PDB file of C-alpha atoms in Angstrom:
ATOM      1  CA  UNK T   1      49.433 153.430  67.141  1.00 59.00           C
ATOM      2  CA  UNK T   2      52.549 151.160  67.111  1.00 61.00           C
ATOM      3  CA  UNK T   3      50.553 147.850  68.215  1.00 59.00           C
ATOM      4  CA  UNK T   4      48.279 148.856  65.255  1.00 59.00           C
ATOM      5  CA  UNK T   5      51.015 149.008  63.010  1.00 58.00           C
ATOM      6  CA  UNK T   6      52.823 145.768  64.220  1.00 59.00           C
ATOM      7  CA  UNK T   7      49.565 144.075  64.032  1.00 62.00           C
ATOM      8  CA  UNK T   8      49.039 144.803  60.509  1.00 62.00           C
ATOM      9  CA  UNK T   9      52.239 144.203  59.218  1.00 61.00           C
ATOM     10  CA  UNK T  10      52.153 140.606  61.032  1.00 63.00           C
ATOM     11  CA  UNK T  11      48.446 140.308  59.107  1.00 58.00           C
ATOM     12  CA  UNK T  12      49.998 141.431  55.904  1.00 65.00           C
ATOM     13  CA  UNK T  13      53.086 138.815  56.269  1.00 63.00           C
ATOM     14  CA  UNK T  14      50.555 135.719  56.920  1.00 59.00           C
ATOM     15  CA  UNK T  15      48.396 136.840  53.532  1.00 58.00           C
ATOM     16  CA  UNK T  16      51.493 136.951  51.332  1.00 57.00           C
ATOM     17  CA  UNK T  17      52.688 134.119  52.976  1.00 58.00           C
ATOM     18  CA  UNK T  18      49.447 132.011  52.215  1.00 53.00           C
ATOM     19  CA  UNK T  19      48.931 133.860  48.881  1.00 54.00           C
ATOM     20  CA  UNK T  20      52.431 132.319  48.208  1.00 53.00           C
ATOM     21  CA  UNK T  21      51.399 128.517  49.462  1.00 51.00           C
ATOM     22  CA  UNK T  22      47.707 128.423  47.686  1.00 50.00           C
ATOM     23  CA  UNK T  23      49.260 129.194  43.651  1.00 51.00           C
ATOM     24  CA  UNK T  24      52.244 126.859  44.119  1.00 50.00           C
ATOM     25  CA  UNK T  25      51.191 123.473  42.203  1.00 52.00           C
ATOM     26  CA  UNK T  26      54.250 121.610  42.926  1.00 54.00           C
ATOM     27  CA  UNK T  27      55.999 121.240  46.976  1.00 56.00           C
ATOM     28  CA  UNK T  28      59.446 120.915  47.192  1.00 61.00           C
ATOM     29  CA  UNK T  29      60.977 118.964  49.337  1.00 58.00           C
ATOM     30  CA  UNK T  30      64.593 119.213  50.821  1.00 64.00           C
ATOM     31  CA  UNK T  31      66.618 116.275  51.632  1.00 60.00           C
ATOM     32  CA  UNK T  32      69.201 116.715  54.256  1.00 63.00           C
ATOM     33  CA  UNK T  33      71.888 114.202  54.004  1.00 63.00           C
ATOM     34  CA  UNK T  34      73.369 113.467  57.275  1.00 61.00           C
ATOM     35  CA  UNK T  35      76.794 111.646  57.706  1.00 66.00           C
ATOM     36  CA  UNK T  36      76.738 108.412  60.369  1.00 59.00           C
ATOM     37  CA  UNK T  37      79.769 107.683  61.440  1.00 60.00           C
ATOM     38  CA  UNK T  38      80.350 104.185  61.926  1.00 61.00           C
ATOM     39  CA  UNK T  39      81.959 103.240  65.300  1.00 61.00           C
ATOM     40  CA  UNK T  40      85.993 102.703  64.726  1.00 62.00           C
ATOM     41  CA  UNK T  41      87.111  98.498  65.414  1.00 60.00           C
ATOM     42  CA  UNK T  42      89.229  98.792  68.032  1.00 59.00           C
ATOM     43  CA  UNK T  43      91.559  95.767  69.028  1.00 61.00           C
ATOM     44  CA  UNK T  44      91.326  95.593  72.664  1.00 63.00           C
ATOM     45  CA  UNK T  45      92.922  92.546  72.771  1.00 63.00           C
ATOM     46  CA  UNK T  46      90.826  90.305  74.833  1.00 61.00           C
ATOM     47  CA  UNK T  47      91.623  86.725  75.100  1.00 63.00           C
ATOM     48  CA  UNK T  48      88.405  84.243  74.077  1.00 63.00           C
ATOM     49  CA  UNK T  49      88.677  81.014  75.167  1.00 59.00           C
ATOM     50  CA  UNK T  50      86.865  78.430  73.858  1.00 84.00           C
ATOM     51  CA  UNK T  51      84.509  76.433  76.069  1.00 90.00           C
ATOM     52  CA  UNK T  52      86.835  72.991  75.972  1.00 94.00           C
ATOM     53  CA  UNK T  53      88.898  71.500  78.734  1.00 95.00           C
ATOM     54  CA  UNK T  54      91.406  74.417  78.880  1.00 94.00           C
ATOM     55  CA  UNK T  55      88.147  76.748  79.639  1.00 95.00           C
ATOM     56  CA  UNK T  56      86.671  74.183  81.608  1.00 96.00           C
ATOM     57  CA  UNK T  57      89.668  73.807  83.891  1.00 96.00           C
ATOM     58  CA  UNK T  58      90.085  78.035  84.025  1.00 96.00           C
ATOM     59  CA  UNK T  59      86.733  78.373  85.071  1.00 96.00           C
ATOM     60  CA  UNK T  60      86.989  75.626  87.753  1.00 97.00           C
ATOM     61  CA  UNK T  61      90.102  77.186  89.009  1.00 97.00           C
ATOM     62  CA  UNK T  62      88.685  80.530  89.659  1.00 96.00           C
ATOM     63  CA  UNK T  63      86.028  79.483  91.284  1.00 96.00           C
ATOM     64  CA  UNK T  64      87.911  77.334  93.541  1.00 96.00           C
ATOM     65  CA  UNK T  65      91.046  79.818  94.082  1.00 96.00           C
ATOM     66  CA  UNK T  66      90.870  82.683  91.961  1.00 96.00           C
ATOM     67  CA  UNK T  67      93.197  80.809  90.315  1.00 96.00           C
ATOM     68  CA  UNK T  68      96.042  81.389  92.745  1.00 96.00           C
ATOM     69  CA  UNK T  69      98.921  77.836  93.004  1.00 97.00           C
ATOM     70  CA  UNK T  70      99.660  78.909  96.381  1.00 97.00           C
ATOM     71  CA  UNK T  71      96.546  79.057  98.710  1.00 96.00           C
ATOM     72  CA  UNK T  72      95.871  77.099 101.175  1.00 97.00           C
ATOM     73  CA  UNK T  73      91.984  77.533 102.551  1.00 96.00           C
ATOM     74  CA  UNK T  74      90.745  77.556 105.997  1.00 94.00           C
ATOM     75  CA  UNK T  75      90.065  73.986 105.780  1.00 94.00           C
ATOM     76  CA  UNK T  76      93.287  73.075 104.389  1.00 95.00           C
ATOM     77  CA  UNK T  77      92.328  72.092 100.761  1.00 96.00           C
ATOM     78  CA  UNK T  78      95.451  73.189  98.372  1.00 97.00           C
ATOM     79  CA  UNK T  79      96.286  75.088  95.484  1.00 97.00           C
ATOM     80  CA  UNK T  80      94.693  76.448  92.188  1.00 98.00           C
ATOM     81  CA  UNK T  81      92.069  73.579  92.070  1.00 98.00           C
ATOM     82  CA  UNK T  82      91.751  73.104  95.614  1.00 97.00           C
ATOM     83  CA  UNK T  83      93.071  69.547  96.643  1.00 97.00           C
ATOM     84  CA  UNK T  84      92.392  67.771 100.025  1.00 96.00           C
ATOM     85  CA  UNK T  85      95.224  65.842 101.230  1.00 96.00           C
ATOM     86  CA  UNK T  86      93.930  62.278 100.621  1.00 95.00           C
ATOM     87  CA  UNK T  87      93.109  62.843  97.359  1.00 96.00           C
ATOM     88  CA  UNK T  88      96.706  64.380  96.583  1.00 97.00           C
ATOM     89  CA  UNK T  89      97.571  60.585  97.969  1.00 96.00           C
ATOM     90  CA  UNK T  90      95.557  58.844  95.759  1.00 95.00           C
ATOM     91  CA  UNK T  91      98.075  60.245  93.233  1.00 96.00           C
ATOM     92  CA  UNK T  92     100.923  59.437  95.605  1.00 96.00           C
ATOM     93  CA  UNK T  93     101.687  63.284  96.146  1.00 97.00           C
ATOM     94  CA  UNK T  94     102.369  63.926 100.118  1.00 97.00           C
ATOM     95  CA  UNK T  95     104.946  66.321  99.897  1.00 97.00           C
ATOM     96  CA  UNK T  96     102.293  69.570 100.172  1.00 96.00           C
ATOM     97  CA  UNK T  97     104.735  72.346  99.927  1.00 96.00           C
ATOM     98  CA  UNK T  98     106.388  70.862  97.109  1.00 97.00           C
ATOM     99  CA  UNK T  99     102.729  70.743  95.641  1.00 97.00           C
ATOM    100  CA  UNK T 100     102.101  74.129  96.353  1.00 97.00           C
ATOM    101  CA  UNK T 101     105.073  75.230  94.375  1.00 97.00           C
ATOM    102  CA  UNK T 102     104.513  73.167  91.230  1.00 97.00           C
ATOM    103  CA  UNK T 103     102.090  74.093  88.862  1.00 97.00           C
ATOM    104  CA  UNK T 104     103.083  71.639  86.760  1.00 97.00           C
ATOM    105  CA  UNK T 105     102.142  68.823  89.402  1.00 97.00           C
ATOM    106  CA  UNK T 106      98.500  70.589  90.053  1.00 97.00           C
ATOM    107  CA  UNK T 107      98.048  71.028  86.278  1.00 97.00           C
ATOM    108  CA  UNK T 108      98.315  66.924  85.945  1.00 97.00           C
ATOM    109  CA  UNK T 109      96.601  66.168  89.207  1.00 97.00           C
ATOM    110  CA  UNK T 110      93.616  68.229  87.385  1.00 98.00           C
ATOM    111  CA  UNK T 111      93.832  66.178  84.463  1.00 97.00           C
ATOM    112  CA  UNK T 112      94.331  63.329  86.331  1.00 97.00           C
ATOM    113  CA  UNK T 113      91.604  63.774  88.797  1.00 98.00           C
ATOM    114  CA  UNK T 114      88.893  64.420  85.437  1.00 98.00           C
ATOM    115  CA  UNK T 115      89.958  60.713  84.505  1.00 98.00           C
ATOM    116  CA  UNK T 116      88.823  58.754  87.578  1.00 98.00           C
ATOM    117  CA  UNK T 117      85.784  60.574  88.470  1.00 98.00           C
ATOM    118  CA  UNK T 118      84.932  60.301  84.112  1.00 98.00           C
ATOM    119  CA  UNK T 119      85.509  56.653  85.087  1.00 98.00           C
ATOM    120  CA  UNK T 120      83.469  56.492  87.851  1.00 98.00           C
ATOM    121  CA  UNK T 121      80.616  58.435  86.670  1.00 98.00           C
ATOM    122  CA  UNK T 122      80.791  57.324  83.160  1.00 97.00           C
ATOM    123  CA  UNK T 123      77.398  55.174  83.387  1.00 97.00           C
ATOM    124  CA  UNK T 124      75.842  58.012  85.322  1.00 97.00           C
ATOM    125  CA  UNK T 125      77.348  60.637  82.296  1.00 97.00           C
ATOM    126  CA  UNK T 126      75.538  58.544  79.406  1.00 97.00           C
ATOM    127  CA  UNK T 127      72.062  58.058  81.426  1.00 96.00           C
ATOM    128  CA  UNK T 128      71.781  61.695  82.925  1.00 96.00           C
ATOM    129  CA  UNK T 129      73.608  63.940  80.239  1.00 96.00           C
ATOM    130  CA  UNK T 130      70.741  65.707  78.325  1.00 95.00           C
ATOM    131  CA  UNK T 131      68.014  65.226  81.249  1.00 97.00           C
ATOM    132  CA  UNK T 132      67.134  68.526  83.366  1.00 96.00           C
ATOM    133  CA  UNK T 133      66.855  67.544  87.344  1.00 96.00           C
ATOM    134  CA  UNK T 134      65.464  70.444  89.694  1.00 94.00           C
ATOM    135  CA  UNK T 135      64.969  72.576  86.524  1.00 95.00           C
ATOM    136  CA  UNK T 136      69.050  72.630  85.939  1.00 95.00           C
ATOM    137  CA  UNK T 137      70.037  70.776  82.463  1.00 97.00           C
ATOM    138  CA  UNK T 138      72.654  67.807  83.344  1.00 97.00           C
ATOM    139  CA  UNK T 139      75.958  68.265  81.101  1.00 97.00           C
ATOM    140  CA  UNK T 140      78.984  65.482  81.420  1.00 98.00           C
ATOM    141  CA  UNK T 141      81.121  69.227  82.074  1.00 98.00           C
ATOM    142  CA  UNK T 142      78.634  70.099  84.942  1.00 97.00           C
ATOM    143  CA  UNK T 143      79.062  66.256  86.243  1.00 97.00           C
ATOM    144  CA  UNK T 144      82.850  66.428  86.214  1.00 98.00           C
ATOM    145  CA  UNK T 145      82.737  69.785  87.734  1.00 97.00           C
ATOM    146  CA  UNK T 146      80.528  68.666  90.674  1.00 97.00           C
ATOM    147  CA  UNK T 147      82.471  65.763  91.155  1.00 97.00           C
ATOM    148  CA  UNK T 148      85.293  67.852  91.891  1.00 96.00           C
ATOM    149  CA  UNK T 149      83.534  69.803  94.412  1.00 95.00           C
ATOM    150  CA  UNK T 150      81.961  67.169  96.288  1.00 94.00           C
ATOM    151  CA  UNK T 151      83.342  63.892  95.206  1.00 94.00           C
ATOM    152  CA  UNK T 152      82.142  61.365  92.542  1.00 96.00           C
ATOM    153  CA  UNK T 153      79.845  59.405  95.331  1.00 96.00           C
ATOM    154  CA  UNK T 154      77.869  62.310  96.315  1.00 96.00           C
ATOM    155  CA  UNK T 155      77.246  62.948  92.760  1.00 97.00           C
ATOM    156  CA  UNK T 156      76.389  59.715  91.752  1.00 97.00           C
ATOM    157  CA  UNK T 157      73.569  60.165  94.511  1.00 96.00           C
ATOM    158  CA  UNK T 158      72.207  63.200  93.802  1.00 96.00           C
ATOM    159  CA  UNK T 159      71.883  61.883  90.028  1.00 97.00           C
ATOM    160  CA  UNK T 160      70.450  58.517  90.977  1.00 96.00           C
ATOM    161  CA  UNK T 161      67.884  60.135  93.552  1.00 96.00           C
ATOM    162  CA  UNK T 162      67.041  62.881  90.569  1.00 95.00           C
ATOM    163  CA  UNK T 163      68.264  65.765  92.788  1.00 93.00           C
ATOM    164  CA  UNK T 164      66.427  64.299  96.376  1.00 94.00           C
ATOM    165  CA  UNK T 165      69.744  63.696  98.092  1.00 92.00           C
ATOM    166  CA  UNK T 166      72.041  66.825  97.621  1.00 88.00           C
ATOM    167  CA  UNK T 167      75.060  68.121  98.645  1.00 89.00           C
ATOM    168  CA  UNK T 168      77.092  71.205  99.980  1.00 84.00           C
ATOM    169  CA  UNK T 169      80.379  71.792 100.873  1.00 85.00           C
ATOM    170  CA  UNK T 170      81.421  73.673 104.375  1.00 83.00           C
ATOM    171  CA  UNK T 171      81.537  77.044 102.511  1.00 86.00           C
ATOM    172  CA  UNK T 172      77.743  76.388 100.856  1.00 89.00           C
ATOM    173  CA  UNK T 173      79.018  75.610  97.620  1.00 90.00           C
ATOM    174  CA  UNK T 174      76.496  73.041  95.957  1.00 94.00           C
ATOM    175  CA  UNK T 175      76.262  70.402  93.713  1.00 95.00           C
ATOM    176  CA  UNK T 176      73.500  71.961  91.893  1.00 95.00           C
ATOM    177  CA  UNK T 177      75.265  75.199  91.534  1.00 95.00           C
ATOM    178  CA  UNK T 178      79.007  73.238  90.391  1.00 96.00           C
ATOM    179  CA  UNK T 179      76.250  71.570  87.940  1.00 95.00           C
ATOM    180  CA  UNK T 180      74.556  74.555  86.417  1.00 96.00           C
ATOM    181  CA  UNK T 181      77.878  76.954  86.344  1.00 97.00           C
ATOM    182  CA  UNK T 182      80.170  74.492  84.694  1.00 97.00           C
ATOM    183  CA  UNK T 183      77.677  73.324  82.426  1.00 97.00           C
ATOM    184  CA  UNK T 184      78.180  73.039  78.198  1.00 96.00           C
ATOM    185  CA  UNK T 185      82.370  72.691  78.597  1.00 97.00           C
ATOM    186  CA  UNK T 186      83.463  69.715  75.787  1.00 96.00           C
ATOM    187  CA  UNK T 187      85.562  67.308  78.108  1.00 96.00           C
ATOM    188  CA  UNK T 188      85.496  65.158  75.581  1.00 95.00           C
ATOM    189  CA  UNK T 189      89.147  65.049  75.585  1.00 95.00           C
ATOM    190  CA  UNK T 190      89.470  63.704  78.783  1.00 96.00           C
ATOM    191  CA  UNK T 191      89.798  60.102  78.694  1.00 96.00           C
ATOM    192  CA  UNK T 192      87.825  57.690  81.830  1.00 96.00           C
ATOM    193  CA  UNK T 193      90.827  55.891  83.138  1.00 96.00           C
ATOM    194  CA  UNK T 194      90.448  54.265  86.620  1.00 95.00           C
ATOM    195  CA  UNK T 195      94.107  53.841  87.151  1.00 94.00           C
ATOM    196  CA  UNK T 196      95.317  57.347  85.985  1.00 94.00           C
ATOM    197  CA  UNK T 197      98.511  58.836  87.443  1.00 93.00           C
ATOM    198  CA  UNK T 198     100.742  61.570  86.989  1.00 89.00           C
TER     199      UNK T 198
END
């Protein structure tokens, strides 16, 4: 008796209910506005550094020694950027422990270093600069950078050979890679000067 009861009351609710739909002429529509709250700006603070020498040399730096003045690696090269000892002479630098503790003498050895190999690769920068060898695109930044790795004469003959004769350092690191990481820096503020000092 109760199931009959329930049952017509439900079948009495859907026939008022569709009585109700089938005379109305016009459907209304409600609009719910929702608020979006926009995220907040929050200054975090984090430094941006342009891709120019400063970045260039940064970047360089970390790869080389997380840019630590004071290591020495297992192979004895020296300092934020990494120095070998006969290079540091080329500048006239053979005190190494006094090298170790200046960054100011590392920061101008950098600089320094950019200017001959510029020098020395400058008719290598203007012919390859633009060109893509083993699918990497050639950058004067990515030059200078592999020249530090591996010295200007190795990279003058991986550029001349179009990436047949390569290079790699004791710990892997390649001339290729130097190329491609360091790539689209603006050194253009670093001047090709064969005799440069500090």
């Amino acid at each position: 008796m109760i199931k009959k009861f329930l049952f017509l009351a439900s079948l009495t609710l859907l026939l008022v209910s569709a009585t109700k739909i089938g005379n109305s002429t016009t459907t209304k529509v409600k609009v719910i506005k929702k608020e979006v709250s926009l995220p907040k700006y929050v200054d975090y603070n984090i430094p941006y550094l342009e891709r120019n020498f400063i970045a260039f040399k940064e970047a360089v730096a970390f790869k080389e020694s997380q840019g630590r003045y004071r290591v020495v690696n297992t192979l004895g090269y020296l300092g934020k950027y990494q120095f070998g000892r006969t290079t540091l002479e080329r500048f006239k630098i053979y005190d190494t422990h006094a090298f170790l503790k200046s960054h100011e003498l590392q920061e101008k050895a950098f600089a320094a270093l950019c200017s001959v190999n510029k020098w020395i690769l400058r008719k290598d920068i203007k012919r390859s600069a633009g060109k893509t060898i083993n699918g990497i695109k050639i950058t004067e930044s990515g030059i200078l950078a592999a020249a530090h790795l591996s010295g200007a004469g190795n990279v003058k003959k991986f550029l001349r050979s179009n990436g047949e004769i390569r290079f790699s350092d004791a710990y892997g690191a390649t001339i290729q890679h130097y190329m491609k990481r360091f790539a689209n820096y603006d050194v253009s503020k670093i001047i090709a000067d064969r005799k440069a000092t500090i």
